[in-house]
Short mmCIF file of C-alpha atoms in Angstrom, two decimals:
data_model
loop_
_atom_site.label_atom_id
_atom_site.label_comp_id
_atom_site.label_asym_id
_atom_site.label_seq_id
_atom_site.Cartn_x
_atom_site.Cartn_y
_atom_site.Cartn_z
CA MET A 22 3.78 10.01 11.54
CA GLY A 23 1.12 12.44 12.67
CA SER A 24 -2.76 12.03 12.16
CA PRO A 25 -3.08 12.58 8.79
CA PHE A 26 -4.88 15.38 9.23
CA ASP A 27 -3.49 17.91 11.36
CA VAL A 28 -5.30 21.10 12.15
CA ALA A 29 -2.95 22.69 14.20
CA TRP A 30 -0.30 22.40 11.60
CA ILE A 31 -2.44 24.13 9.44
CA ALA A 32 -3.18 26.81 11.59
CA ALA A 33 0.42 27.39 12.28
CA HIS A 34 1.38 27.51 8.62
CA LEU A 35 -1.44 29.44 7.16
CA SER A 36 1.01 32.50 5.95
CA ASP A 37 3.38 29.90 4.66
CA ILE A 38 0.58 28.26 2.54
CA LEU A 39 -0.73 31.37 1.40
CA GLY A 40 2.62 32.56 0.19
CA LYS A 41 3.32 29.54 -1.77
CA LEU A 42 -0.36 29.61 -3.50
CA ILE A 43 0.74 32.73 -4.51
CA GLU A 44 3.89 31.70 -5.82
CA HIS A 45 2.38 28.83 -7.58
CA ILE A 46 -0.08 31.06 -9.48
CA GLU A 47 2.76 33.57 -10.03
CA LEU A 48 4.96 30.62 -11.78
CA THR A 49 1.72 29.60 -13.51
CA LEU A 50 0.53 32.55 -15.08
CA LEU A 51 4.36 33.77 -16.02
CA ALA A 52 4.89 30.39 -17.93
CA VAL A 53 1.15 30.83 -19.92
CA GLY A 54 1.83 34.12 -20.89
CA ILE A 55 4.95 33.97 -21.62
CA GLY A 56 3.90 30.57 -24.17
CA PHE A 57 1.34 32.78 -25.17
CA VAL A 58 3.26 35.52 -26.52
CA ILE A 59 5.54 33.02 -28.46
CA ALA A 60 2.93 30.89 -29.86
CA PHE A 61 0.38 33.40 -30.57
CA PRO A 62 2.49 34.31 -33.68
CA VAL A 63 3.83 31.17 -34.28
CA GLY A 64 0.31 29.88 -34.87
CA ILE A 65 -0.62 32.64 -37.15
CA TYR A 66 2.56 32.20 -39.06
CA CYS A 67 1.92 28.23 -39.00
CA PHE A 68 -1.87 28.82 -40.11
CA ARG A 69 -0.29 31.18 -42.78
CA HIS A 70 2.48 29.11 -43.85
CA ARG A 71 1.12 25.11 -43.84
CA LYS A 72 4.48 23.87 -44.94
CA VAL A 73 5.80 24.97 -41.38
CA TYR A 74 3.40 23.45 -39.51
CA PRO A 75 4.26 19.88 -39.32
CA PRO A 76 7.96 20.36 -38.33
CA VAL A 77 6.36 23.15 -35.17
CA THR A 78 3.86 20.31 -34.13
CA TRP A 79 6.52 17.77 -34.27
CA VAL A 80 9.45 19.96 -32.51
CA THR A 81 6.63 21.27 -29.81
CA GLY A 82 5.35 17.58 -29.60
CA ILE A 83 8.67 16.15 -28.54
CA LEU A 84 8.94 18.75 -25.58
CA TYR A 85 5.68 18.08 -24.89
CA THR A 86 6.53 14.20 -24.39
CA ILE A 87 9.37 14.80 -22.16
CA PRO A 88 8.61 14.22 -18.35
CA SER A 89 8.66 17.31 -16.81
CA LEU A 90 10.97 15.93 -13.75
CA ALA A 91 13.49 15.17 -16.55
CA PHE A 92 12.68 18.38 -18.40
CA PHE A 93 14.00 20.34 -15.25
CA VAL A 94 16.75 18.34 -14.49
CA LEU A 95 18.36 18.39 -17.89
CA LEU A 96 18.42 22.04 -17.95
CA ILE A 97 20.21 22.16 -15.04
CA PRO A 98 23.98 21.73 -16.68
CA ALA A 99 22.68 24.96 -18.89
CA LEU A 100 20.46 26.86 -16.91
CA GLY A 101 21.81 26.12 -13.21
CA ILE A 102 18.92 25.55 -10.69
CA SER A 103 17.09 29.15 -11.07
CA ILE A 104 13.65 30.46 -11.84
CA VAL A 105 14.75 30.64 -15.12
CA ASN A 106 15.19 26.71 -15.92
CA VAL A 107 11.77 26.03 -14.33
CA GLU A 108 10.11 28.78 -16.78
CA VAL A 109 11.90 27.68 -19.59
CA ALA A 110 10.55 23.84 -19.03
CA LEU A 111 7.09 25.08 -17.91
CA VAL A 112 6.72 27.18 -21.18
CA SER A 113 7.49 24.63 -23.47
CA TYR A 114 4.81 22.52 -22.18
CA THR A 115 2.49 25.21 -23.35
CA LEU A 116 3.74 25.68 -26.83
CA LEU A 117 2.02 22.85 -28.67
CA ILE A 118 -1.27 23.20 -26.55
CA LEU A 119 -1.52 26.56 -27.45
CA ILE A 120 0.10 26.59 -31.14
CA ARG A 121 -2.32 23.95 -32.04
CA ASN A 122 -5.31 25.97 -30.67
CA VAL A 123 -4.14 28.91 -32.27
CA VAL A 124 -3.97 26.85 -35.87
CA ALA A 125 -7.46 25.16 -35.35
CA GLY A 126 -8.83 27.86 -34.39
CA LEU A 127 -8.00 30.05 -37.27
CA GLU A 128 -8.92 27.19 -39.47
CA GLY A 129 -12.31 26.71 -38.48
CA VAL A 130 -13.22 30.30 -39.68
CA SER A 131 -15.40 29.47 -42.38
CA GLU A 132 -14.22 30.80 -46.01
CA ASP A 133 -17.59 32.25 -46.51
CA THR A 134 -17.27 34.40 -43.95
CA LYS A 135 -13.47 35.50 -44.97
CA ASP A 136 -14.90 35.89 -48.68
CA ALA A 137 -17.61 38.43 -47.59
CA ALA A 138 -15.07 40.53 -45.65
CA LYS A 139 -12.46 40.12 -48.88
CA GLY A 140 -15.61 41.54 -50.62
CA MET A 141 -16.04 44.11 -48.66
CA GLY A 142 -12.59 45.34 -49.06
CA LEU A 143 -10.75 44.18 -46.26
CA THR A 144 -7.33 43.85 -46.58
CA ARG A 145 -5.07 40.68 -45.46
CA GLY A 146 -4.41 42.16 -42.49
CA GLN A 147 -7.62 43.46 -41.49
CA ILE A 148 -9.20 40.16 -42.49
CA LEU A 149 -6.59 38.50 -39.86
CA TRP A 150 -7.20 40.96 -37.12
CA LYS A 151 -11.07 41.94 -37.19
CA VAL A 152 -12.42 38.49 -38.92
CA GLU A 153 -10.19 35.54 -38.39
CA VAL A 154 -8.82 36.20 -34.77
CA PRO A 155 -12.06 37.52 -33.08
CA LEU A 156 -13.62 34.16 -34.51
CA ALA A 157 -11.16 31.82 -33.38
CA LEU A 158 -10.99 33.32 -29.70
CA PRO A 159 -12.91 30.63 -28.02
CA VAL A 160 -10.93 28.02 -29.34
CA ILE A 161 -7.73 30.07 -28.80
CA VAL A 162 -9.23 30.35 -24.96
CA ALA A 163 -9.75 26.67 -24.77
CA GLY A 164 -6.29 26.21 -25.54
CA ILE A 165 -5.15 28.29 -22.67
CA ARG A 166 -7.38 26.74 -20.11
CA ILE A 167 -5.84 23.39 -21.27
CA ALA A 168 -2.10 24.94 -20.65
CA LEU A 169 -3.26 26.45 -17.21
CA VAL A 170 -4.40 23.33 -15.87
CA THR A 171 -1.25 21.62 -17.33
CA THR A 172 0.99 24.15 -15.91
CA ILE A 173 -0.74 24.16 -12.28
CA GLY A 174 -0.19 20.31 -12.27
CA LEU A 175 3.61 20.84 -13.75
CA VAL A 176 4.69 23.38 -10.86
CA THR A 177 3.99 21.28 -8.25
CA VAL A 178 6.80 19.20 -9.60
CA SER A 179 9.09 21.89 -10.21
CA ALA A 180 9.25 21.96 -6.18
CA LEU A 181 12.24 19.61 -6.26
CA LEU A 182 14.54 22.68 -7.75
CA GLY A 183 12.92 24.60 -4.92
CA TYR A 184 10.31 26.55 -7.20
CA GLY A 185 7.45 24.81 -6.72
CA GLY A 186 4.86 26.79 -5.03
CA LEU A 187 2.56 24.55 -3.66
CA GLY A 188 4.45 21.39 -4.44
CA PHE A 189 7.28 22.38 -1.97
CA PHE A 190 4.59 20.79 0.70
CA ILE A 191 4.32 17.69 -1.15
CA LEU A 192 7.93 17.17 -1.11
CA ASP A 193 8.06 18.57 2.14
CA GLY A 194 5.78 15.83 4.03
CA PHE A 195 7.25 12.92 1.89
CA GLY A 196 10.77 13.63 3.21
CA ASN A 197 9.36 13.52 6.43
CA TYR A 198 6.42 11.29 6.32
CA PHE A 199 4.10 13.64 7.42
CA ALA A 200 1.04 13.48 5.44
CA THR A 201 -0.79 16.95 6.49
CA PRO A 202 1.58 18.89 4.30
CA VAL A 203 1.04 16.41 1.33
CA LEU A 204 -2.79 16.68 1.69
CA VAL A 205 -2.63 20.27 1.86
CA GLY A 206 -0.44 20.68 -1.22
CA SER A 207 -1.96 18.17 -3.07
CA VAL A 208 -5.61 19.08 -2.42
CA LEU A 209 -4.86 23.02 -2.77
CA SER A 210 -3.10 22.27 -6.14
CA ALA A 211 -6.05 20.57 -7.50
CA LEU A 212 -8.41 23.13 -6.36
CA LEU A 213 -6.56 25.63 -7.92
CA ALA A 214 -6.62 23.62 -11.23
CA VAL A 215 -10.63 23.14 -10.96
CA VAL A 216 -10.77 26.61 -9.91
CA ALA A 217 -8.88 27.67 -13.18
CA ASP A 218 -10.75 25.24 -15.49
CA TRP A 219 -14.06 26.70 -14.48
CA GLY A 220 -13.16 29.72 -14.58
CA MET A 221 -11.50 29.70 -18.28
CA LEU A 222 -14.55 27.49 -19.39
CA ALA A 223 -17.03 30.41 -18.15
CA LEU A 224 -14.82 32.38 -20.13
CA GLU A 225 -15.38 30.52 -23.31
CA ARG A 226 -19.01 30.24 -22.98
CA TRP A 227 -19.63 33.58 -22.17
CA LEU A 228 -17.08 34.23 -25.65
CA THR A 229 -19.70 31.65 -27.52
CA PRO A 230 -22.95 31.94 -26.14
CA TRP A 231 -24.34 29.76 -29.26
CA ARG A 232 -22.70 26.81 -28.18
CA GLY A 233 -23.80 24.59 -25.95
CA GLY A 234 -21.23 21.97 -23.88
CA GLY A 235 -18.75 21.17 -26.26
CA ARG A 236 -16.28 20.36 -22.77
CA LEU A 237 -14.67 16.63 -23.68
CA GLN A 238 -11.19 17.13 -25.20
CA VAL A 239 -10.24 14.05 -26.83
CA SER A 240 -6.27 13.33 -26.67
CA THR A 241 -5.05 12.83 -29.81
CA MET B 12 27.57 20.59 -21.71
CA GLN B 13 29.91 18.04 -20.12
CA PRO B 14 28.05 16.56 -17.48
CA PHE B 15 25.61 15.31 -20.19
CA ALA B 16 28.20 13.69 -22.45
CA ARG B 17 29.20 12.01 -19.42
CA ALA B 18 25.63 10.97 -18.13
CA VAL B 19 25.25 9.72 -21.37
CA ALA B 20 28.73 7.87 -21.59
CA TRP B 21 27.80 6.11 -17.99
CA ILE B 22 24.78 4.76 -19.39
CA LEU B 23 26.34 3.37 -22.59
CA SER B 24 29.13 1.86 -20.10
CA PRO B 25 27.82 -1.84 -19.99
CA ALA B 26 29.54 -2.18 -16.31
CA HIS B 27 26.55 0.12 -15.42
CA TRP B 28 23.94 -2.25 -16.79
CA TRP B 29 23.71 -5.30 -14.60
CA GLY B 30 23.14 -5.42 -10.68
CA PRO B 31 20.23 -3.96 -8.24
CA ASP B 32 20.75 -0.40 -9.46
CA GLY B 33 21.71 -1.07 -12.89
CA VAL B 34 20.19 0.46 -15.59
CA LEU B 35 18.21 -2.71 -16.91
CA THR B 36 16.66 -3.31 -13.43
CA HIS B 37 15.65 0.16 -13.12
CA THR B 38 14.09 0.11 -17.23
CA ALA B 39 12.16 -3.22 -16.11
CA GLU B 40 10.97 -1.54 -12.86
CA HIS B 41 9.73 1.42 -14.81
CA VAL B 42 8.28 -0.66 -17.81
CA GLU B 43 6.84 -2.64 -15.35
CA ILE B 44 4.96 -0.24 -13.40
CA THR B 45 3.66 1.84 -16.23
CA ALA B 46 2.44 -1.63 -18.08
CA LEU B 47 0.75 -2.71 -15.02
CA SER B 48 -0.83 0.33 -14.37
CA VAL B 49 -2.08 0.83 -17.79
CA ALA B 50 -3.34 -2.66 -17.93
CA VAL B 51 -5.64 -2.00 -14.86
CA ALA B 52 -6.78 1.55 -16.07
CA LEU B 53 -7.61 -0.37 -19.43
CA ALA B 54 -9.40 -3.25 -17.69
CA ILE B 55 -11.79 -0.49 -16.01
CA ALA B 56 -11.92 1.96 -18.35
CA LEU B 57 -12.39 0.38 -21.63
CA PRO B 58 -15.52 -1.32 -20.58
CA ALA B 59 -16.59 1.55 -19.06
CA GLY B 60 -16.25 3.67 -21.79
CA LEU B 61 -17.83 0.98 -24.41
CA TYR B 62 -20.94 0.91 -22.18
CA VAL B 63 -21.35 4.87 -22.03
CA GLY B 64 -20.59 5.49 -25.81
CA HIS B 65 -22.93 2.43 -26.59
CA THR B 66 -26.10 3.14 -24.80
CA ARG B 67 -25.12 6.64 -23.82
CA ARG B 68 -25.93 5.92 -20.05
CA GLY B 69 -24.17 7.57 -17.48
CA GLU B 70 -22.44 10.66 -19.77
CA LYS B 71 -22.37 13.03 -16.99
CA ALA B 72 -20.34 10.92 -15.23
CA ALA B 73 -17.91 9.71 -17.87
CA VAL B 74 -17.43 13.79 -18.80
CA TRP B 75 -16.82 14.94 -14.65
CA THR B 76 -14.34 11.96 -14.76
CA ALA B 77 -12.59 13.32 -17.56
CA ASN B 78 -12.92 16.60 -16.40
CA LEU B 79 -11.46 16.07 -12.88
CA GLY B 80 -8.52 13.67 -14.25
CA ARG B 81 -7.02 16.56 -16.51
CA ALA B 82 -7.39 18.84 -13.44
CA LEU B 83 -6.11 16.69 -10.77
CA PRO B 84 -2.04 17.38 -11.22
CA ALA B 85 -0.39 13.61 -11.51
CA PHE B 86 1.93 14.97 -8.38
CA GLY B 87 -1.15 15.80 -6.58
CA ILE B 88 -2.79 12.49 -7.28
CA LEU B 89 0.70 10.85 -5.61
CA GLY B 90 0.06 12.89 -2.81
CA ILE B 91 -3.27 12.29 -1.96
CA VAL B 92 -3.18 8.51 -2.60
CA PHE B 93 0.13 8.40 -0.35
CA PRO B 94 -1.47 8.86 3.14
CA PHE B 95 -4.26 6.36 2.54
CA THR B 96 -1.73 3.62 1.81
CA LEU B 97 0.79 3.71 4.02
CA SER B 98 -0.80 0.93 5.59
CA LEU B 99 -0.46 -1.43 2.79
CA PRO B 100 2.22 -4.21 2.75
CA GLY B 101 4.94 -3.41 -0.27
CA PHE B 102 5.85 0.10 0.55
CA GLY B 103 5.97 2.01 -2.31
CA PHE B 104 4.71 0.00 -4.81
CA TYR B 105 1.07 0.57 -3.92
CA PRO B 106 0.42 3.61 -3.67
CA THR B 107 2.42 4.28 -6.91
CA LEU B 108 0.46 1.85 -8.46
CA ILE B 109 -2.98 3.09 -7.45
CA ALA B 110 -1.80 6.63 -8.19
CA MET B 111 -0.48 5.84 -11.82
CA VAL B 112 -4.12 3.58 -12.58
CA LEU B 113 -6.14 6.91 -11.54
CA LEU B 114 -3.78 9.00 -13.91
CA ALA B 115 -4.62 6.45 -16.73
CA ILE B 116 -8.11 6.22 -16.45
CA PRO B 117 -9.49 9.21 -17.51
CA PRO B 118 -7.66 9.50 -21.01
CA ILE B 119 -8.67 5.97 -21.92
CA LEU B 120 -12.50 6.42 -20.78
CA THR B 121 -13.08 9.85 -22.65
CA ASN B 122 -11.44 8.65 -25.68
CA THR B 123 -13.46 5.40 -25.77
CA TYR B 124 -16.40 6.92 -24.95
CA VAL B 125 -16.11 9.63 -27.32
CA GLY B 126 -14.71 7.13 -29.98
CA VAL B 127 -17.67 5.15 -29.89
CA ARG B 128 -19.94 7.77 -30.02
CA SER B 129 -18.38 9.23 -32.97
CA VAL B 130 -19.52 6.40 -35.17
CA GLU B 131 -21.95 7.74 -37.48
CA ALA B 132 -25.63 6.82 -36.93
CA ASP B 133 -26.29 6.07 -40.31
CA THR B 134 -23.52 3.12 -39.96
CA VAL B 135 -24.61 1.70 -36.63
CA GLU B 136 -28.56 1.82 -38.38
CA ALA B 137 -27.09 -0.23 -41.42
CA ALA B 138 -25.61 -2.63 -38.78
CA ARG B 139 -28.62 -2.82 -37.00
CA GLY B 140 -30.63 -3.49 -40.38
CA MET B 141 -28.43 -6.44 -41.15
CA GLY B 142 -29.88 -8.35 -37.94
CA MET B 143 -26.70 -7.51 -35.74
CA SER B 144 -27.27 -7.86 -31.86
CA GLU B 145 -26.25 -5.15 -29.89
CA VAL B 146 -22.87 -7.42 -28.81
CA GLN B 147 -22.13 -7.69 -32.53
CA LEU B 148 -22.63 -4.07 -33.32
CA LEU B 149 -20.33 -3.35 -30.35
CA ARG B 150 -17.53 -5.77 -31.54
CA ARG B 151 -17.55 -5.79 -35.21
CA ILE B 152 -18.66 -1.76 -35.97
CA GLU B 153 -18.16 0.49 -33.18
CA LEU B 154 -14.87 -0.97 -31.51
CA PRO B 155 -12.87 -1.36 -34.78
CA LEU B 156 -14.25 2.34 -35.67
CA ALA B 157 -13.50 3.68 -32.34
CA ALA B 158 -9.95 1.61 -32.10
CA PRO B 159 -7.97 4.90 -33.29
CA VAL B 160 -9.12 7.22 -30.96
CA ILE B 161 -9.04 4.57 -28.10
CA VAL B 162 -5.45 3.39 -28.73
CA ALA B 163 -4.76 7.70 -28.69
CA GLY B 164 -6.01 7.91 -25.13
CA ILE B 165 -3.77 4.65 -24.30
CA ARG B 166 -0.88 5.99 -25.56
CA THR B 167 -1.74 9.43 -23.59
CA SER B 168 -2.23 7.69 -20.62
CA ALA B 169 0.96 5.53 -21.18
CA VAL B 170 3.05 8.38 -21.64
CA ALA B 171 1.48 10.24 -18.70
CA VAL B 172 2.30 7.10 -16.64
CA VAL B 173 6.23 7.07 -17.56
CA ALA B 174 6.72 10.66 -17.00
CA THR B 175 4.98 10.38 -13.49
CA ALA B 176 5.88 6.93 -12.35
CA THR B 177 9.83 8.60 -12.13
CA LEU B 178 7.99 10.57 -8.93
CA ALA B 179 7.28 7.51 -7.40
CA ALA B 180 10.84 6.81 -6.11
CA VAL B 181 10.15 9.32 -3.54
CA PHE B 182 7.89 6.69 -2.29
CA GLY B 183 10.69 4.18 -2.20
CA TRP B 184 9.84 2.45 -5.37
CA GLY B 185 12.43 2.04 -8.19
CA GLY B 186 12.33 3.07 -11.79
CA TYR B 187 14.38 5.87 -13.22
CA GLY B 188 13.30 8.02 -10.67
CA ARG B 189 15.80 6.36 -8.52
CA TYR B 190 18.69 7.75 -10.39
CA ILE B 191 17.41 11.32 -10.21
CA PHE B 192 16.27 11.33 -6.37
CA ASP B 193 19.37 9.45 -5.36
CA GLY B 194 21.59 11.86 -7.20
CA PHE B 195 19.83 14.66 -5.76
CA TYR B 196 20.31 13.52 -2.36
CA GLN B 197 24.16 13.05 -3.19
CA ASN B 198 24.60 15.79 -4.96
CA ASP B 199 25.73 13.53 -8.36
CA THR B 200 24.55 16.03 -11.13
CA VAL B 201 25.58 12.84 -13.84
CA LYS B 202 23.56 10.50 -11.84
CA ILE B 203 20.50 12.96 -11.98
CA LEU B 204 21.09 13.39 -15.82
CA VAL B 205 21.48 9.91 -16.32
CA GLY B 206 17.71 9.32 -14.93
CA ALA B 207 16.49 12.31 -16.81
CA ILE B 208 17.83 11.03 -20.18
CA LEU B 209 16.50 7.21 -19.83
CA VAL B 210 13.45 8.20 -18.68
CA ALA B 211 12.86 10.98 -21.59
CA ALA B 212 13.85 8.22 -23.99
CA LEU B 213 11.78 6.01 -22.68
CA ALA B 214 8.69 8.59 -22.94
CA VAL B 215 9.48 9.37 -26.81
CA VAL B 216 9.81 5.32 -27.31
CA THR B 217 6.44 5.07 -25.88
CA GLU B 218 4.81 7.56 -27.75
CA LEU B 219 6.34 6.75 -30.95
CA VAL B 220 5.32 2.46 -30.47
CA LEU B 221 1.99 3.42 -29.75
CA ALA B 222 1.61 6.09 -32.50
CA VAL B 223 2.57 3.20 -34.95
CA ALA B 224 0.06 1.29 -32.61
CA GLU B 225 -2.60 3.96 -33.83
CA HIS B 226 -1.85 3.94 -37.21
CA LEU B 227 -2.02 -0.16 -37.57
CA VAL B 228 -5.57 -0.02 -36.32
CA ARG B 229 -6.78 2.44 -37.90
CA PRO B 230 -9.56 1.49 -40.64
CA ALA B 231 -8.62 1.39 -44.19
CA ARG B 232 -10.51 4.58 -45.24
CA GLY B 233 -9.85 6.63 -41.78
CA ALA B 234 -13.53 6.75 -40.88
CA ALA B 235 -13.26 7.45 -37.40
CA ALA B 236 -13.34 11.17 -36.40
CA ALA B 237 -10.06 12.87 -36.10
CA GLY B 238 -9.92 14.41 -32.47
CA ALA B 239 -10.76 17.79 -31.70
CA THR B 240 -9.15 20.37 -29.57
CA ALA B 241 -12.21 22.29 -27.82
#
C-alpha cells in the first residue's frame, strides 16, 4: 500500500485519466440522450392519455429500483458484456426521472394560458409545441439535470463490465489495494457530477429568470 | 436465458441456503448492513432535519448537504472513504458502514427538513394559539404531518443502500455482492446472476415494504405536501 496520494502515479497516468474522463462523459451523454428521445414522446403521450401514466411509472419505477450492478449483470445472458448492455441499463435508469418531469412540466401549464391559446385559434398541435412544451421546459431541464447526475454516478459502476469511464480507476485501485487511483476516480467522477449539476442549474435559472431558487428535490 | 433459469433453481435449492456462503448468511449480512446504516443515518439526519425545519436555522447547510449528496456517486463515496478506513479494525465492514451512512443521510435530511417546513403556517399558528410549547408543536403537529415525506426519504435511502452495499463485497465484506464478485473472479455466470437476482429482489421488497409504511403514517386526509420534482 503506497501513500494515499501518489503524485508521481497521477503524473504518469495523465493521458489515461483524460481518456477515461472523456469515455465517462460519452457514456453519460449517450445514455441521457437516448433516454430523452424515448422519454419525451412517452411523457407527452402519458400526459394526453392519463390512463397510461400509472402503469408507465410503475414499470419504469421497478427498473429504477433494480440496483445498477445487478442490472448490468442480469443483462449479460441476453446482451453479453458489451457497450449495448451498459447503455440499456443506463438508459433504463433515466426513463423514470425524465418521463416524470416531462409529465409534471406539462401538467404545470395553467389552464388559463391554454384557454387563451385556444381562443387565439391555435390547434392542439400548436398549443403543444408553442405553449405547453416551452412553458414545461424548466421542469424538463430539471429532469435532464437529475438524469445526468444520476447517470454519471452509475457509469462508475459499469466499470465492472469494462465500460466504466473513471470507475475503471476505482475498481483498479480496489483490486491492487492502492488508494491513489481510487481517489482519482472517485473525486473526478464526483467533480464531474457537481459540474454537470451546476451547469444544468444555471441553464434552468436562465430559462426561468422569474423563479428564485427552488433547488431542493424531495424524493417520493 | 438458460443461465437465468439455472440461477433461479440454484437459489431455490435448500442445499444452498445454509453455511458461510449460503443464501441466508448473505441475506442476513446484507440486511444487517442496510438496517444499521439507515439507523445511524436516521439518528443523525432526523434530529438535524427537524431542527432546521422547525427553527429555519442552517437552511443553507441543509441545502448544500442535500445537493452534494445527490451529486456524489455512491461508488465514489465508497472510494473516497476507503483509503481513510484502511487502518480501522474489521476490514471491509467499516468502510462500507461509513460510506453507506453518508449515502443515506441526504435523502432523509432533505425530506425531513422539507416535510416540516411544508406544514402550513396556519396550522402551526393554530397550535401555538392553543398553547402548545415548541416541543409539543414539533412532536404532535409537525412530525406527524411530515411523517409520510420523512418515510419517503427513508425509503429512498434504504433502497440506495441495498443497491450500493453490493459493491462493498470489493472490500471483503459479505452480502449479496459476494456472489457477484466471486462469480466474476471465478467466471461463473450462474453465481453472478444469483447475486444479481437476490439483490434486485431485496431492493424491490425494501421499496414495497417502505411504500406500505409511508401509506400507514399518512394522516387521515393526506395533508402532507406531495413531493415536487423541480
